Short mmCIF file of C-alpha atoms in Angstrom, two decimals:
data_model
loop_
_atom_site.label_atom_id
_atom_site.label_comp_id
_atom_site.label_asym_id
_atom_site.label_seq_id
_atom_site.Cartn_x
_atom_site.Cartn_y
_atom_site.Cartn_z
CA UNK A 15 30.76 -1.63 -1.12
CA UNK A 16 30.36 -3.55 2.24
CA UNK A 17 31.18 -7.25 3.54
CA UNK A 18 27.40 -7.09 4.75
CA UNK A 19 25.92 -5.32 1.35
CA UNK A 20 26.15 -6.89 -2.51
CA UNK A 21 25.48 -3.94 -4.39
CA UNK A 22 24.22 -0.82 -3.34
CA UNK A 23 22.94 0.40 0.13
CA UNK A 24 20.03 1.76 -1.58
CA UNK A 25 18.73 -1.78 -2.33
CA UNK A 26 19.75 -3.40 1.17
CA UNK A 27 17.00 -4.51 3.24
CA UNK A 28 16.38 -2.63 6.68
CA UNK A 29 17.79 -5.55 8.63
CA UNK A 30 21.19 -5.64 6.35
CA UNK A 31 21.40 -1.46 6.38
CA UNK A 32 21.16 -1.93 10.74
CA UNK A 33 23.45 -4.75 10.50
CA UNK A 34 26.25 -2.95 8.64
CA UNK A 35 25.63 0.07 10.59
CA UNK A 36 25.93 -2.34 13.67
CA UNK A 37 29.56 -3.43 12.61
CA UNK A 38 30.60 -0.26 11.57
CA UNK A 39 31.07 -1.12 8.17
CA UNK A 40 28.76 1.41 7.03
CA UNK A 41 27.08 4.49 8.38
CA UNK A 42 22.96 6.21 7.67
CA UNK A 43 25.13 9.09 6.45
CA UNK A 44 26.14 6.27 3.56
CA UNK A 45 23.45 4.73 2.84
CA UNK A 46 21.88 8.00 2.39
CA UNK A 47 23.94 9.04 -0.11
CA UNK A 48 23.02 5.97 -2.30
CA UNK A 49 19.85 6.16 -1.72
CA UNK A 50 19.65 10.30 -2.62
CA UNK A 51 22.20 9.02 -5.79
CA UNK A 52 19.59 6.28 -6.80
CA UNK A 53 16.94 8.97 -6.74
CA UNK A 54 18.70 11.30 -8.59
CA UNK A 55 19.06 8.52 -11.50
CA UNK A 56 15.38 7.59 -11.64
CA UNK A 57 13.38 10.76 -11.08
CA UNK A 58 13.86 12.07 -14.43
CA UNK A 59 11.57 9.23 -15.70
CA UNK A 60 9.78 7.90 -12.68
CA UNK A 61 8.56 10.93 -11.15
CA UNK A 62 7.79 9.44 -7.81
CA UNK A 63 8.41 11.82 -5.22
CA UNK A 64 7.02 15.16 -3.40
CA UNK A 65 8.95 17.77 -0.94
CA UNK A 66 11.72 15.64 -1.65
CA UNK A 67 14.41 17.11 1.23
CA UNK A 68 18.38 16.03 0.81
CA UNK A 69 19.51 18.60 3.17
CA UNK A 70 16.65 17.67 5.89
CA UNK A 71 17.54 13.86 5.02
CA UNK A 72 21.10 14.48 5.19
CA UNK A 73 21.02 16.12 8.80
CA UNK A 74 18.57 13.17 10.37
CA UNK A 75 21.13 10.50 9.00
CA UNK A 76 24.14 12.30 10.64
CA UNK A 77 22.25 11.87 13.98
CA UNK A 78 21.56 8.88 13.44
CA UNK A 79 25.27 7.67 12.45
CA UNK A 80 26.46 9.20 15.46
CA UNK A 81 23.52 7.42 17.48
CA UNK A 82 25.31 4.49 16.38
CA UNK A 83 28.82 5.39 17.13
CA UNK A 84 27.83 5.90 20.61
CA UNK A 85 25.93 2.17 20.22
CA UNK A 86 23.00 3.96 21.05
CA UNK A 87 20.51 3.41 18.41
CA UNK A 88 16.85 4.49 19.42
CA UNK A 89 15.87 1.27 17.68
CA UNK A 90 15.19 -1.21 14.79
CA UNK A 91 14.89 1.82 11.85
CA UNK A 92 17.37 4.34 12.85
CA UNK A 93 19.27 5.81 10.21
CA UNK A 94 17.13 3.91 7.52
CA UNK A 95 15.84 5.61 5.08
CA UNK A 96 11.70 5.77 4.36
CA UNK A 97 9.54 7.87 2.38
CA UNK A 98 6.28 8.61 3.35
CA UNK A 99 3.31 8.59 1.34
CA UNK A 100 2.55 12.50 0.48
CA UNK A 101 -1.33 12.25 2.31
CA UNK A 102 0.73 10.86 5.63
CA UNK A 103 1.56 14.53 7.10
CA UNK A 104 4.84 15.82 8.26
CA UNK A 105 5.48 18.88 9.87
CA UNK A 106 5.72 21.98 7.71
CA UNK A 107 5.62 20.30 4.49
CA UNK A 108 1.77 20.96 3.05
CA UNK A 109 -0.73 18.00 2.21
CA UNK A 110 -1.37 18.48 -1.67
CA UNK A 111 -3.50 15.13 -1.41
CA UNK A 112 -3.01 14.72 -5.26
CA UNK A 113 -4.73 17.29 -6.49
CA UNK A 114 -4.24 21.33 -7.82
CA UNK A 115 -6.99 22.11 -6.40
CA UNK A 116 -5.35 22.09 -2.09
CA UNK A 117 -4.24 25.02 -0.84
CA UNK A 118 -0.66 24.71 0.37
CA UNK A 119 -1.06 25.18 3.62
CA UNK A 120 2.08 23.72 5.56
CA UNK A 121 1.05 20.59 8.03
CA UNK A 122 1.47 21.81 11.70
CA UNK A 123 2.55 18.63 13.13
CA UNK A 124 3.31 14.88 11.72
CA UNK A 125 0.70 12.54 11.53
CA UNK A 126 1.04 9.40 14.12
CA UNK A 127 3.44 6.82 11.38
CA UNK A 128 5.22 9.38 10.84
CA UNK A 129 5.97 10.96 14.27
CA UNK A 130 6.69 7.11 15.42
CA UNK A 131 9.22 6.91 12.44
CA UNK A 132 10.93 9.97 13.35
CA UNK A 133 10.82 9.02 17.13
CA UNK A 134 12.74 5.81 15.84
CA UNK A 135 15.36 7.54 13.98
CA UNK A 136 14.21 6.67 10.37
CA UNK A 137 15.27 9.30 7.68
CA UNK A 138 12.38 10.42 5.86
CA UNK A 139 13.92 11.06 2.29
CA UNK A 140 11.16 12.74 0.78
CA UNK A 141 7.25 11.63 0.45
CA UNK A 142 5.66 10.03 -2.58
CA UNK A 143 3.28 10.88 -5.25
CA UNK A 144 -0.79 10.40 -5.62
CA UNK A 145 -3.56 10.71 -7.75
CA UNK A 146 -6.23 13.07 -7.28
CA UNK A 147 -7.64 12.98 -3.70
CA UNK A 148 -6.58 8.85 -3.42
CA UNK A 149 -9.84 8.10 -5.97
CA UNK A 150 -7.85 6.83 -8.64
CA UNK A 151 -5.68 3.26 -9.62
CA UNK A 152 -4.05 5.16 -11.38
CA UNK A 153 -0.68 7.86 -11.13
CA UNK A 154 -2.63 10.35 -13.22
CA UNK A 155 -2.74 14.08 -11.05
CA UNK A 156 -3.59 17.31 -11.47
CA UNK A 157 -0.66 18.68 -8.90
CA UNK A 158 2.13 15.80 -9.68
CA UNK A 159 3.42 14.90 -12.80
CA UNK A 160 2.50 11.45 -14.03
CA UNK A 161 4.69 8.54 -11.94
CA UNK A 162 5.60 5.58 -14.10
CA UNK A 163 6.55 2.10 -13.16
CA UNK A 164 9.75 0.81 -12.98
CA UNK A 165 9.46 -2.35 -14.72
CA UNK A 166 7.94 -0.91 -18.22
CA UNK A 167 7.75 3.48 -18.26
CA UNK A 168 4.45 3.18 -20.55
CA UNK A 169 2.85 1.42 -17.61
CA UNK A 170 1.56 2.88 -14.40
CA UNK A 171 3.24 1.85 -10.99
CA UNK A 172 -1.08 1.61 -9.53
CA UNK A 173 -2.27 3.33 -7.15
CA UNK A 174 -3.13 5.69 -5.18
CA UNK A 175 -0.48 4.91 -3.14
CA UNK A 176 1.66 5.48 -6.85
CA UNK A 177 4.73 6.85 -5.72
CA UNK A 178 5.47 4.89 -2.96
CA UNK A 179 4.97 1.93 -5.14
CA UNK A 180 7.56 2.97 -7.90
CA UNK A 181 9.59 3.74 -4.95
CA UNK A 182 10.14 0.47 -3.55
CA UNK A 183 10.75 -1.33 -6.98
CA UNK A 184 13.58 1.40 -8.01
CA UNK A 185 15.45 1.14 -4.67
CA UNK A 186 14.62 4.62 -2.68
CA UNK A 187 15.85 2.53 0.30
CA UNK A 188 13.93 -0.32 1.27
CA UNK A 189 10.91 0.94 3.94
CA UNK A 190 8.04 3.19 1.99
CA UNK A 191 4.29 4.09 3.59
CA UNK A 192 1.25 4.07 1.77
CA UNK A 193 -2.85 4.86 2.31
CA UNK A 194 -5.41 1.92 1.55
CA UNK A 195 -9.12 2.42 1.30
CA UNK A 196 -9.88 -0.07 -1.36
CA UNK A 197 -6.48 -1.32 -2.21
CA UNK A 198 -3.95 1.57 -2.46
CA UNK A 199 -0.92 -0.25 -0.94
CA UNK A 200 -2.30 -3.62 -2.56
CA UNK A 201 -2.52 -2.48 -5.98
CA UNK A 202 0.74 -0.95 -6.23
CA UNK A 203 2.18 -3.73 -5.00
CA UNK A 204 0.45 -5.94 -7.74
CA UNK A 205 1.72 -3.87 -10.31
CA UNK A 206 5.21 -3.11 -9.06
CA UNK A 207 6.08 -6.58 -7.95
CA UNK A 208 5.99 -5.66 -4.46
CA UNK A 209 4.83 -6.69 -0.68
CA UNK A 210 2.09 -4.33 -0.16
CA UNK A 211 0.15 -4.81 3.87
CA UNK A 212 -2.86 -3.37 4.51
CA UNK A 213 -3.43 -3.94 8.48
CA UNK A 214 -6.12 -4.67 10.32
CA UNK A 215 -8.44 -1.93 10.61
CA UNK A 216 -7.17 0.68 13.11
CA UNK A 217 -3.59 -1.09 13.57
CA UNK A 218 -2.06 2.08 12.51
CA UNK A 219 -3.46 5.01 13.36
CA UNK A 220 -4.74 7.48 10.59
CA UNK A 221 -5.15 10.97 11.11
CA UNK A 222 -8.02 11.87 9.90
CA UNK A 223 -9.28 7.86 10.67
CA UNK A 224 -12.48 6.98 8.00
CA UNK A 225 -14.60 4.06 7.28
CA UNK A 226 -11.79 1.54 5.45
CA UNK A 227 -8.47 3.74 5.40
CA UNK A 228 -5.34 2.23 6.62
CA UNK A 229 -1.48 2.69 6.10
CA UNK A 230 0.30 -0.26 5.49
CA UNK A 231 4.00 -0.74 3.86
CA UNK A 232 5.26 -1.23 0.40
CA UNK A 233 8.46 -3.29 0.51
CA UNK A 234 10.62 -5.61 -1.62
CA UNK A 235 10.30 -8.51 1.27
CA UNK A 236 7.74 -9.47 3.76
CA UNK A 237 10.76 -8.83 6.38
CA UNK A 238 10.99 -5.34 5.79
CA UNK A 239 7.34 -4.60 5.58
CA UNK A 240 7.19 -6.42 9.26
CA UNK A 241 9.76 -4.10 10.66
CA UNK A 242 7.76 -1.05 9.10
CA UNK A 243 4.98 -2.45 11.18
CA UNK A 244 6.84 -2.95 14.66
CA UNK A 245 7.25 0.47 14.41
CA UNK A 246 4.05 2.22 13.29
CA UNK A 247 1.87 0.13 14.72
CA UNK A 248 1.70 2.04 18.01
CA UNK A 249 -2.03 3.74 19.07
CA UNK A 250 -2.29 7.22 18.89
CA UNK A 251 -4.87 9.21 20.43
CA UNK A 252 -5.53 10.88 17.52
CA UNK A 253 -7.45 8.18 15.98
CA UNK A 254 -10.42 7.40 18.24
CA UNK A 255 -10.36 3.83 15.66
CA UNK A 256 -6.86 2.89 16.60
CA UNK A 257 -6.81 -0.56 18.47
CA UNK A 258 -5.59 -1.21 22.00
CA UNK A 259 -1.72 -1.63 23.00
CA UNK A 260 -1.29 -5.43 21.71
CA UNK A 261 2.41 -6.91 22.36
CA UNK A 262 2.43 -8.87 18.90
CA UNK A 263 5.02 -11.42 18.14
CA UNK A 264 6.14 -9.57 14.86
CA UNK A 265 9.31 -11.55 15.28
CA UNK A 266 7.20 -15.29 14.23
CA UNK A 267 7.18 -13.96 10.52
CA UNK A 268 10.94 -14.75 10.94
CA UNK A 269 10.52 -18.08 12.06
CA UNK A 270 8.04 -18.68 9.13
CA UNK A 271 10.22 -21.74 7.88
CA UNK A 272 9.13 -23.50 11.44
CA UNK A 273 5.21 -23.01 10.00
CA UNK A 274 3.55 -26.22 9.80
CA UNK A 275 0.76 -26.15 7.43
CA UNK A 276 -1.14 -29.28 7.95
CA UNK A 277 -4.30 -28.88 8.93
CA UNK A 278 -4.50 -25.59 7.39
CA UNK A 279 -7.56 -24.55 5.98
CA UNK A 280 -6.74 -22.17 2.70
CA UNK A 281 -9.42 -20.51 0.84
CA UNK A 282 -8.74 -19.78 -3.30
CA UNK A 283 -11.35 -17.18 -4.55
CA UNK A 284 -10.52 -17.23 -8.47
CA UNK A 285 -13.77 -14.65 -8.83
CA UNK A 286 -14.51 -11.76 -7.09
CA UNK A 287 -18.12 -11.60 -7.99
CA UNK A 288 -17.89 -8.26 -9.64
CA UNK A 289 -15.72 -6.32 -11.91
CA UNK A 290 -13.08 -7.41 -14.77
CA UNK A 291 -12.77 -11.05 -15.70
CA UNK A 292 -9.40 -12.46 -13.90
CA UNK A 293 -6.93 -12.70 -16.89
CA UNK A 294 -5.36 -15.93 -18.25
CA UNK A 295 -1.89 -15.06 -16.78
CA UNK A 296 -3.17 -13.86 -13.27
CA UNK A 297 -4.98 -17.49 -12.86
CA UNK A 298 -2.48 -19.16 -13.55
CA UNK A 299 0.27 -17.79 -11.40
CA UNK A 300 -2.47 -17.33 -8.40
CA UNK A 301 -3.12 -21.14 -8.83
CA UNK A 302 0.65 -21.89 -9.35
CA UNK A 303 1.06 -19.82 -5.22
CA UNK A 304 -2.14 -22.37 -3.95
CA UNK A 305 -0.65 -25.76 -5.10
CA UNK A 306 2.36 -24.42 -3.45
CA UNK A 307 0.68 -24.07 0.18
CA UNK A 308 -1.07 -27.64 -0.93
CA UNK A 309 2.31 -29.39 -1.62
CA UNK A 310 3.86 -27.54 2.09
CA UNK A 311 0.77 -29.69 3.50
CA UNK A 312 -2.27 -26.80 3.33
CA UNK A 313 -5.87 -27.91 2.98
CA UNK A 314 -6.44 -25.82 -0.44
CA UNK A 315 -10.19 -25.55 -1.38
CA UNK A 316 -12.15 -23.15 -3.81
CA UNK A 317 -13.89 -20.44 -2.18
CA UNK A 318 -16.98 -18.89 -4.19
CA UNK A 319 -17.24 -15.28 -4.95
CA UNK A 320 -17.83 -12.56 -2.13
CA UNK A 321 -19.45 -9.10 -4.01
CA UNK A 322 -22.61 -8.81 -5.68
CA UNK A 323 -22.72 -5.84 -8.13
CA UNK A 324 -24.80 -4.19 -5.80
CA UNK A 325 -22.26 -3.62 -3.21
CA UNK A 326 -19.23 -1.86 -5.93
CA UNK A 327 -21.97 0.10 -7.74
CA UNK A 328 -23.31 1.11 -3.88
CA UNK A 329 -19.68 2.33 -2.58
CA UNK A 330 -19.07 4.22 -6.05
CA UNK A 331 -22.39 6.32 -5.80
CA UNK A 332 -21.80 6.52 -1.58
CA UNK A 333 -17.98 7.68 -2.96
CA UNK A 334 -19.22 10.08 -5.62
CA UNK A 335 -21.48 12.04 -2.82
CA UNK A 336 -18.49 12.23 -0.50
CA UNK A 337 -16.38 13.51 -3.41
CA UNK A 338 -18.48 15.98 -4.20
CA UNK A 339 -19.32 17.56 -1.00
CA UNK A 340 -15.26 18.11 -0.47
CA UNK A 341 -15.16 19.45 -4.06
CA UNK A 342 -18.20 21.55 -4.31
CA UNK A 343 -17.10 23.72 -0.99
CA UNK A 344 -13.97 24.66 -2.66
CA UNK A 345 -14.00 28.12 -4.10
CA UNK A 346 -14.86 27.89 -8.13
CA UNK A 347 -11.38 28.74 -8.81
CA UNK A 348 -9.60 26.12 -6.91
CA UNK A 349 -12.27 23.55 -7.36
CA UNK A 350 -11.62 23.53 -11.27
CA UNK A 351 -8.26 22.69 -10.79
CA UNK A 352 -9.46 19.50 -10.03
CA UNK A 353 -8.72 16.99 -12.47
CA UNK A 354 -11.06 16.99 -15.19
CA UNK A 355 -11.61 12.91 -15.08
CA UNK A 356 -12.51 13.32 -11.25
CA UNK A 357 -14.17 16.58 -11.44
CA UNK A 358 -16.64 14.79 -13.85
CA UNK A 359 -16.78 11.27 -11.87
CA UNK A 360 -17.48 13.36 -8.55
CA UNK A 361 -20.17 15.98 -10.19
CA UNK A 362 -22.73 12.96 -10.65
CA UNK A 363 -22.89 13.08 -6.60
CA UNK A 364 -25.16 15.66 -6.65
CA UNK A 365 -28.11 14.14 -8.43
CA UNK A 366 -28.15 11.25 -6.14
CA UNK A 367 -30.88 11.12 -3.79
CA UNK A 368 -30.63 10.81 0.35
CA UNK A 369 -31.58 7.37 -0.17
CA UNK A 370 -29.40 6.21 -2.95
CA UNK A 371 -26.56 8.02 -0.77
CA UNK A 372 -27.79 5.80 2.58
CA UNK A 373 -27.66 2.93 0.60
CA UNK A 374 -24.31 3.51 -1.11
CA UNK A 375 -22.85 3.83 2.65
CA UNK A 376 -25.07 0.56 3.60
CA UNK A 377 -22.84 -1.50 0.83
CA UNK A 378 -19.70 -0.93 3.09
CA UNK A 379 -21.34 -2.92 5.87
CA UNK A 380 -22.21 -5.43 3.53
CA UNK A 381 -19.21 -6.23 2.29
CA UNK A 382 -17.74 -6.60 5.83
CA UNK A 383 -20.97 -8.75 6.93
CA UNK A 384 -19.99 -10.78 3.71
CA UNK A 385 -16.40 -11.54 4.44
CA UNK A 386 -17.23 -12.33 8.03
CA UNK A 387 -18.69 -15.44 6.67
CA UNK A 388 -15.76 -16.65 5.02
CA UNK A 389 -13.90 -17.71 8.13
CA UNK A 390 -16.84 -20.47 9.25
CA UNK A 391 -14.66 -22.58 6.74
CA UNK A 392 -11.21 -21.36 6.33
CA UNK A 393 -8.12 -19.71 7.90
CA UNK A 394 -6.41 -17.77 5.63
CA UNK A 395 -7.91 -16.82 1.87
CA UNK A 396 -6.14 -16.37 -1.31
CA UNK A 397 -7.35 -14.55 -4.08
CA UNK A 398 -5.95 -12.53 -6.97
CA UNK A 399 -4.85 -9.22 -5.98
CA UNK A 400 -6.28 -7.80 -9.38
CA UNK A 401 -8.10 -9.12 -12.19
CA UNK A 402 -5.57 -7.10 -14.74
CA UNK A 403 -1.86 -6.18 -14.75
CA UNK A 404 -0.71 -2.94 -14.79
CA UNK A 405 -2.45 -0.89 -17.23
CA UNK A 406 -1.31 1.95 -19.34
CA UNK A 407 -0.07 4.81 -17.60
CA UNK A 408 -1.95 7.75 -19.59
CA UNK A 409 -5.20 6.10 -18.04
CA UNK A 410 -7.12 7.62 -15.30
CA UNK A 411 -8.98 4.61 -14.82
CA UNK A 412 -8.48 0.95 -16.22
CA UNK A 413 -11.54 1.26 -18.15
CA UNK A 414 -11.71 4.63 -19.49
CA UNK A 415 -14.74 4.74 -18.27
CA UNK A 416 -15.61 7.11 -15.55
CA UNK A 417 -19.41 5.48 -15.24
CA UNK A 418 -16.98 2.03 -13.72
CA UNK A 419 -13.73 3.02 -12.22
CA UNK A 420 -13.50 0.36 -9.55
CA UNK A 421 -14.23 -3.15 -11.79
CA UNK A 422 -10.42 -3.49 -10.71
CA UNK A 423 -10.63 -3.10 -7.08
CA UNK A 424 -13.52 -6.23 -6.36
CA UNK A 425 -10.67 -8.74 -4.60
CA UNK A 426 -8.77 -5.82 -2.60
CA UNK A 427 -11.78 -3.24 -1.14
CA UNK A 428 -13.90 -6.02 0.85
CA UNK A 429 -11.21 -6.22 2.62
CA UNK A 430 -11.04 -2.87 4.07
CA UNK A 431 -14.69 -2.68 5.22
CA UNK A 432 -14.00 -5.82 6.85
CA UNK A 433 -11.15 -4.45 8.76
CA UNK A 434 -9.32 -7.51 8.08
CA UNK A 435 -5.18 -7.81 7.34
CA UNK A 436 -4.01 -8.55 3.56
CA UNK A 437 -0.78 -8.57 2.01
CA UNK A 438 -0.20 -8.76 -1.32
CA UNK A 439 2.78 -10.78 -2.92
CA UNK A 440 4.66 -11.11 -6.21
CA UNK A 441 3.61 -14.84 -6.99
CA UNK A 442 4.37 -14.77 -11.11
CA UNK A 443 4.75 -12.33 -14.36
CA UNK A 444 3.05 -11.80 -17.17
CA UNK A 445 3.75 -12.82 -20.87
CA UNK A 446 5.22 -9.44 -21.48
CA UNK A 447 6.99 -9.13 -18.15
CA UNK A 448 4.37 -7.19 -15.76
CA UNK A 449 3.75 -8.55 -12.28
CA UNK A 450 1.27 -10.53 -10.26
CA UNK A 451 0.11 -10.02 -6.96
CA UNK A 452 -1.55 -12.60 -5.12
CA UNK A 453 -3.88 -11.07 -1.64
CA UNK A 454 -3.48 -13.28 1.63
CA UNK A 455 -6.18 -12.34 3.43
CA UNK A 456 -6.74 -13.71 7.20
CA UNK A 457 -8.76 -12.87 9.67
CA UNK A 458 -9.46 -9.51 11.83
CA UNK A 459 -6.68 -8.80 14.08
CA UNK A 460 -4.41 -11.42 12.61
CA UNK A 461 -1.65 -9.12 11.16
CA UNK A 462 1.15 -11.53 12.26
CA UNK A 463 -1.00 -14.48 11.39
CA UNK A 464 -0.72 -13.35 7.59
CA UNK A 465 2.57 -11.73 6.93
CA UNK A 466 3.84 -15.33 8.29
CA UNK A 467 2.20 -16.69 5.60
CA UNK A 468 3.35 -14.22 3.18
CA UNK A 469 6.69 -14.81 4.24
CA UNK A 470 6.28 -18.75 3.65
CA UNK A 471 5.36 -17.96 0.39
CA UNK A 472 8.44 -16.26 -0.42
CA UNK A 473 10.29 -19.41 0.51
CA UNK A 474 8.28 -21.38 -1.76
CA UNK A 475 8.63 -19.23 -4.30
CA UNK A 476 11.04 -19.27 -6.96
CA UNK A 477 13.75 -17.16 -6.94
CA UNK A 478 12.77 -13.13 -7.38
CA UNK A 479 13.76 -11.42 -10.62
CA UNK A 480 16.48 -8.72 -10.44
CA UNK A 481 15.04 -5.61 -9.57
CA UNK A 482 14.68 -2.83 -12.56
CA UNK A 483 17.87 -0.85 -13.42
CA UNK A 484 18.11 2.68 -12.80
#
């Protein structure tokens, strides 16, 4: 379609959309149109998307192409195409958060990522699908209909960051925003075969900021998910959290091939401590990524586990109390919208005591006091993203069991009380096809630090699989 583009525009990268649109050889107005085509294909079956807006889409882009005629582009995203997670507010466009039970109450004003996006030209497309206020891995809702993943329908795409996840592997242009408390970018991205960044702690602002959340990108390459970040990574005095103007060299995750490794301490955590055993397949490929970074020159060493049960079982019971206190000040009518598999997790909140509640909110200190130690020895960690592939995508939780919903989450949510970066990566498949994620984790404030090496792993790597059909 273009000398820049093999294929369609809706599966270019950012940098190849600005490129073509710098040569003229195709316009945001274009690309749009693929991009609203390739939705148009997969929503009958993937269900993905929220306030999805051609005509709003359509006008943005036709700024933007004529920003670009002029050679006046307001800078590395104009004219490309994003969605936005639907929890991420935009103005006038109501925040369902998931659930039946919200009253649709239209968002006065966008959120900070999203204003900076629009300030930068991007065309929001439409937002993206979640579970029941963010507390599932799943897709399942009481307000959306179920999203499935691209690379097998009877699977779910993770979550809660679901939509945006199934997103980026079906080609809704190549930049999509997600939420991460305990590994909501990360998750999808394990099960959708995708880069998924969860920043250090306040490196985006959130609006409303809490203990753990962060948006981070979902992205086919570590290069796109770096420009998402050069953009939205801008304070915002909404978030009292969000971190200091920092001029970060987002552009040395393009030199990644000039990365010398020796002397490189890497950390391999095949155990989180707590939750599901790691799978067969998982190990493997997660071992398969280390002796990679070992044969580039790394110093590759087992790392013992971080959680105790203490810690998951704490943040589920601190969790349930939170849940409940939003639920039970709902009216009775609204609040039983709720979805029945939440309704019942968050009910058991109210027969915990003050001090089982204290102690649940202790754990998430513990965890980050826990992962602080890990960097007296290493660098950078590597670890599994999840113990499990992507599960089936009737399930609420992994388990079907309400009593344990997190025993997937024990490698992605120490991470987010710790404040600390982590990407994951596709490093490997399944014997029936599903993908692997392995989590780079580095330290606290060292965002560039490990989307480098995420990007150095993709060079490593074998060559990617062809994306799903439509």
């Amino acid at each position: 379609m273009t000398s820049e583009i093999a294929g369609e525009p809706s599966d270019a990268t950012a940098a190849q959309l600005v490129e073509a649109y710098r040569s003229g050889t195709l316009s945001p107005s274009e690309a749009l149109e693929s991009v609203l085509a390739r939705i148009a294909a997969c929503e009958p079956k993937l269900f993905a998307t929220y306030a999805h807006d051609p005509d709003g889409a359509r006008a943005a882009a036709a700024e933007a192409t004529e920003r670009w005629r002029r050679g006046e582009p307001l800078g590395p995203v104009d004219g490309v195409p994003v969605t936005l997670k639907e929890n991420i507010a935009t103005r006038g466009v109501p925040v369902p958060s998931g659930t039946a039970a919200t009253e649709l109450v239209p968002a006065p004003r966008d959120a900070p990522a999203a204003a900076r996006l629009r300030e930068g030209g991007a065309v929001i497309t439409t937002k993206t699908t979640m579970p029941d206020l963010g507390m599932l891995g799943s897709s399942v809702s009481s307000f959306h209909p179920r999203t499935t993943n691209p690379w097998n329908p009877r699977r779910t795409p993770g979550g809660s960051s679901s939509g945006a996840g199934a997103a980026a592997a079906a080609g809704y242009g190549p930049l999509h925003l997600g939420t991460d408390i305990g590994g909501s970018v990360r998750q999808p991205a394990h099960c959708c075969g995708l880069v998924g960044f969860k920043p250090s702690h306040g490196r985006v602002p959130v609006v409303p900021p809490y203990y753990g959340r962060a948006i981070g990108p979902l992205t086919r390459t570590v290069d796109d998910a770096t420009v998402l970040m050069r953009v939205v990574s801008a304070p915002d005095a909404r978030d009292h959290t969000s971190l200091p103007p920092a001029d970060l060299d987002w552009d040395a995750v393009a030199r990644a091939d000039e990365t010398r490794l020796e002397g490189v301490r890497i950390g391999v955590m095949a155990d989180s401590g707590v939750g599901f055993a790691v799978e067969p397949d998982i190990s493997s490929a997660v071992n398969a990524a280390a002796r990679r970074f070992a044969d580039a020159g790394a110093d590759v060493e087992p790392v013992g586990p971080l959680l105790r049960r203490e810690m998951l079982d704490g943040l589920d019971r601190f969790w349930r109390a939170r849940a409940w206190a939003e639920v039970s000040a709902l009216p009775p009518a609204r609040a039983s919208k709720v979805l029945p598999e939440i309704l019942r997790w968050a009910r058991t909140g109210q027969e915990l005591t003050g001090e089982q509640v204290f102690h649940g909110f202790s754990q998430m200190d513990a965890m980050a006091r826990a992962a602080a130690t890990l960097w007296e020895g290493i660098d950078y960690l590597l670890t599994p993203t999840a113990p499990i592939p992507a599960f089936g995508v009737e399930q609420a939780f992994p388990s079907d069991d309400g009593e344990r919903p997190f025993e997937h989450i024990g490698f992605t949510v120490p991470f987010n009380m710790s404040g600390q970066p982590a990407v994951s990566v596709n490093c490997g498949w399944t014997g029936d096809g599903l993908p692997i994620g392995l989590q780079i984790v580095g330290p606290r404030f060292d965002d560039v630090g490990v989307l480098t090496l995420a990007r150095l792993h993709e060079m490593l790597s074998p060559p990617p699989r062809p994306w799903p059909a439509p």
